[in-house]
Short mmCIF file of C-alpha atoms and ligand atoms in Angstrom, two decimals:
data_model
loop_
_atom_site.label_atom_id
_atom_site.label_comp_id
_atom_site.label_asym_id
_atom_site.label_seq_id
_atom_site.Cartn_x
_atom_site.Cartn_y
_atom_site.Cartn_z
CA UNK Y 1 202.91 229.28 -108.16
CA UNK Y 2 199.20 229.70 -107.51
CA UNK Y 3 197.60 226.30 -106.81
CA UNK Y 4 194.24 227.88 -107.53
CA UNK Y 5 195.35 228.95 -111.00
CA UNK Y 6 196.69 225.44 -111.62
CA UNK Y 7 193.45 223.85 -110.38
CA UNK Y 8 191.32 226.19 -112.49
CA UNK Y 9 193.29 225.30 -115.59
CA UNK Y 10 192.48 221.56 -115.45
CA UNK Y 11 189.47 220.66 -117.58
CA UNK Y 12 187.28 217.63 -116.84
CA UNK Y 13 185.86 215.50 -119.65
CA UNK Y 14 183.26 213.08 -118.23
CA UNK Y 15 182.95 209.65 -119.90
CA UNK Y 16 186.22 209.93 -121.85
CA UNK Y 17 187.75 207.68 -123.11
CA UNK Y 18 185.19 205.33 -121.52
CA UNK Y 19 181.98 205.64 -119.54
CA UNK Y 20 182.46 206.54 -115.85
CA UNK Y 21 185.98 207.90 -116.38
CA UNK Y 22 186.38 211.62 -115.74
CA UNK Y 23 189.32 212.48 -117.95
CA UNK Y 24 191.45 215.29 -116.49
CA UNK Y 25 193.01 217.27 -119.32
CA UNK Y 26 196.36 218.87 -118.51
CA UNK Y 27 196.63 220.55 -121.97
CA UNK Y 28 195.62 224.02 -120.66
CA UNK Y 29 198.74 224.03 -118.43
CA UNK Y 30 200.90 223.67 -121.53
CA UNK Y 31 199.01 226.46 -123.28
CA UNK Y 32 199.86 228.85 -120.44
CA UNK Y 33 203.66 229.33 -120.53
CA UNK Y 34 203.77 231.25 -117.24
CA UNK Y 35 201.78 228.58 -115.40
CA UNK Y 36 203.74 225.74 -117.01
CA UNK Y 37 207.05 227.41 -116.20
CA UNK Y 38 206.02 228.16 -112.58
CA UNK Y 39 204.90 224.55 -112.13
CA UNK Y 40 208.20 223.16 -113.39
CA UNK Y 41 210.18 225.61 -111.25
CA UNK Y 42 208.18 224.60 -108.17
CA UNK Y 43 208.74 220.86 -108.69
CA UNK Y 44 212.42 221.55 -109.38
CA UNK Y 45 212.90 223.11 -105.94
CA UNK Y 46 211.86 219.96 -104.04
CA UNK Y 47 214.77 218.21 -102.28
CA UNK Y 48 214.07 214.91 -104.09
CA UNK Y 49 214.50 216.66 -107.44
CA UNK Y 50 217.91 217.94 -106.47
CA UNK Y 51 219.00 214.67 -104.86
CA UNK Y 52 218.10 212.41 -107.76
CA UNK Y 53 220.70 211.28 -110.28
CA UNK Y 54 218.16 210.94 -113.11
CA UNK Y 55 214.47 211.34 -113.93
CA UNK Y 56 212.34 208.63 -115.49
CA UNK Y 57 209.34 210.00 -117.38
CA UNK Y 58 206.33 207.82 -118.21
CA UNK Y 59 204.85 207.63 -121.73
CA UNK Y 60 203.34 209.90 -122.88
CA UNK Y 61 202.31 212.96 -120.87
CA UNK Y 62 204.97 212.23 -118.26
CA UNK Y 63 207.50 213.04 -121.01
CA UNK Y 64 206.28 216.64 -121.15
CA UNK Y 65 206.74 217.33 -117.45
CA UNK Y 66 209.76 215.05 -117.00
CA UNK Y 67 211.73 216.65 -119.81
CA UNK Y 68 210.99 220.16 -118.58
CA UNK Y 69 212.11 219.30 -115.02
CA UNK Y 70 215.24 217.50 -116.29
CA UNK Y 71 216.21 220.52 -118.41
CA UNK Y 72 215.53 222.90 -115.52
CA UNK Y 73 217.84 220.89 -113.24
CA UNK Y 74 220.28 219.81 -115.98
CA UNK Y 75 219.83 216.14 -115.07
CA UNK Y 76 219.52 213.06 -117.27
CA UNK Y 77 216.08 212.00 -118.53
CA UNK Y 78 215.17 208.37 -119.21
CA UNK Y 79 211.98 207.26 -120.95
CA UNK Y 80 209.62 204.52 -119.78
CA UNK Y 81 207.89 203.82 -123.11
CA UNK Y 82 204.93 201.79 -124.29
CA UNK Y 83 205.88 198.46 -125.88
CA UNK Y 84 207.62 198.19 -129.28
CA UNK Y 85 208.94 201.76 -129.16
CA UNK Y 86 212.43 201.33 -127.70
CA UNK Y 87 215.39 199.49 -129.27
CA UNK Y 88 218.15 197.54 -127.52
CA UNK Y 89 218.14 195.46 -124.36
CA UNK Y 90 215.00 196.28 -122.40
CA UNK Y 91 213.48 195.79 -118.99
CA UNK Y 92 209.76 195.21 -119.63
CA UNK Y 93 206.66 194.82 -117.47
CA UNK Y 94 202.89 194.62 -117.97
CA UNK Y 95 200.49 196.63 -115.81
CA UNK Y 96 196.80 197.34 -115.29
CA UNK Y 97 195.25 200.73 -116.02
CA UNK Y 98 192.12 202.57 -114.88
CA UNK Y 99 191.02 201.77 -118.44
CA UNK Y 100 192.76 198.69 -119.88
CA UNK Y 101 196.18 197.00 -119.68
CA UNK Y 102 199.53 197.87 -121.23
CA UNK Y 103 203.25 197.19 -121.10
CA UNK Y 104 206.17 199.54 -120.41
CA UNK Y 105 209.85 199.23 -121.34
CA UNK Y 106 213.04 200.92 -120.15
CA UNK Y 107 216.42 200.63 -121.87
CA UNK Y 108 218.66 198.74 -119.48
CA UNK Y 109 221.78 200.65 -120.57
CA UNK Y 110 220.04 203.98 -119.86
CA UNK Y 111 219.45 203.28 -116.16
CA UNK Y 112 222.67 201.41 -115.42
CA UNK Y 113 224.91 204.47 -114.70
CA UNK Y 114 222.52 205.77 -112.00
CA UNK Y 115 221.32 204.62 -108.59
CA UNK Y 116 218.79 207.26 -107.48
CA UNK Y 117 215.70 208.02 -109.53
CA UNK Y 118 212.61 210.21 -109.49
CA UNK Y 119 209.66 209.04 -111.59
CA UNK Y 120 207.54 211.69 -113.33
CA UNK Y 121 204.03 211.41 -114.73
CA UNK Y 122 201.06 213.70 -115.28
CA UNK Y 123 198.42 211.86 -113.25
CA UNK Y 124 198.42 209.22 -110.52
CA UNK Y 125 195.15 207.28 -110.75
CA UNK Y 126 195.16 203.61 -109.66
CA UNK Y 127 198.95 203.63 -109.45
CA UNK Y 128 199.33 200.67 -111.81
CA UNK Y 129 201.51 202.58 -114.26
CA UNK Y 130 203.83 204.05 -111.63
CA UNK Y 131 204.07 200.67 -109.84
CA UNK Y 132 205.18 199.09 -113.11
CA UNK Y 133 208.12 201.52 -113.37
CA UNK Y 134 208.93 201.17 -109.66
CA UNK Y 135 209.02 197.37 -110.02
CA UNK Y 136 211.33 197.54 -113.04
CA UNK Y 137 213.75 199.80 -111.14
CA UNK Y 138 213.60 197.59 -108.05
CA UNK Y 139 214.49 194.50 -110.12
CA UNK Y 140 217.72 196.35 -110.90
CA UNK Y 141 218.14 197.31 -107.21
CA UNK Y 142 217.72 201.03 -107.89
CA UNK Y 143 216.58 203.58 -105.30
CA UNK Y 144 213.39 205.54 -106.01
CA UNK Y 145 213.35 208.87 -104.17
CA UNK Y 146 209.88 209.93 -105.26
CA UNK Y 147 207.04 209.82 -107.72
CA UNK Y 148 206.22 213.34 -108.90
CA UNK Y 149 202.83 213.93 -110.52
CA UNK Y 150 200.82 217.01 -111.35
CA UNK Y 151 197.50 215.44 -110.33
CA UNK Y 152 196.63 212.70 -107.84
CA UNK Y 153 193.17 211.13 -107.91
CA UNK Y 154 193.13 210.27 -104.21
CA UNK Y 155 189.86 208.30 -104.23
CA UNK Y 156 191.56 205.59 -106.30
CA UNK Y 157 194.19 205.15 -103.56
CA UNK Y 158 197.05 204.81 -106.03
CA UNK Y 159 199.73 206.06 -103.64
CA UNK Y 160 198.98 203.38 -101.02
CA UNK Y 161 200.72 200.45 -102.69
CA UNK Y 162 203.67 202.18 -104.27
CA UNK Y 163 206.08 202.15 -101.34
CA UNK Y 164 207.67 205.45 -102.44
CA UNK Y 165 206.87 209.06 -101.45
CA UNK Y 166 204.35 210.69 -103.78
CA UNK Y 167 204.43 214.42 -104.49
CA UNK Y 168 201.33 215.73 -106.23
CA UNK Y 169 200.61 219.36 -107.07
CA UNK Y 170 196.83 218.90 -107.10
CA UNK Y 171 194.71 216.36 -105.27
CA UNK Y 172 191.13 215.45 -106.25
P1 AMP H 201 197.14 204.70 -113.29
O1 AMP H 201 198.05 203.62 -113.76
O2 AMP H 201 195.74 204.20 -113.07
O3 AMP H 201 197.69 205.43 -112.10
O4 AMP H 201 196.99 205.73 -114.47
C1 AMP H 201 197.96 206.65 -114.73
C2 AMP H 201 198.06 206.99 -116.19
O5 AMP H 201 196.81 206.99 -116.88
C3 AMP H 201 198.61 208.36 -116.29
O6 AMP H 201 199.73 208.26 -117.14
C4 AMP H 201 197.53 209.22 -116.87
O7 AMP H 201 198.05 209.87 -117.99
C5 AMP H 201 196.41 208.29 -117.28
N1 AMP H 201 195.14 208.55 -116.59
C6 AMP H 201 194.55 207.75 -115.65
N2 AMP H 201 193.38 208.24 -115.24
C7 AMP H 201 193.23 209.39 -115.89
C8 AMP H 201 192.22 210.40 -115.87
N3 AMP H 201 191.13 210.31 -115.09
N4 AMP H 201 192.37 211.49 -116.67
C9 AMP H 201 193.46 211.60 -117.46
N5 AMP H 201 194.44 210.68 -117.53
C10 AMP H 201 194.34 209.60 -116.76
#
């Protein structure tokens, strides 16, 4: 896959959804089936993707990439969803965002059969969202092989406090 083509596809929207945030829109990747497919194939060749027992995708854009990778590798996909979206017994945790705070939930029964996980999201910014999922998995003594993101905003230093390897396709 051409990193240049991937980089050129990302569109910046300054001051969205708040002032001083440069929103990075991944939608053009999805509108380019060849690019999207090449990206998923590339991530699916990484050793962590083959070694994991299941993928956990983060609400909402992480679902897009996580489900595509899980299908490509024929591995289970588990959802880390925003609050009040999942039924049953949940593991829940609040976290801080680059713009606001939120809470994520995972169905306890969904993660129980597996020990090794890869977390998938679209963008790593401050790392608060990914850390929330990592913490929930650690409470249940699960192993996290990697966080896989399309974009990493390195200036925000999100990867520093996660304690898991981060694989990003584009760094800004
Ligand atoms: P964070 O918890 O700060 O690492 O933020 C990660 C989540 O917020 C990801 O799920 C992204 O979808 C979203 N996000 C954070 N910053 C941006 C940004 N500059 N552009 C687009 N999405 C963002």
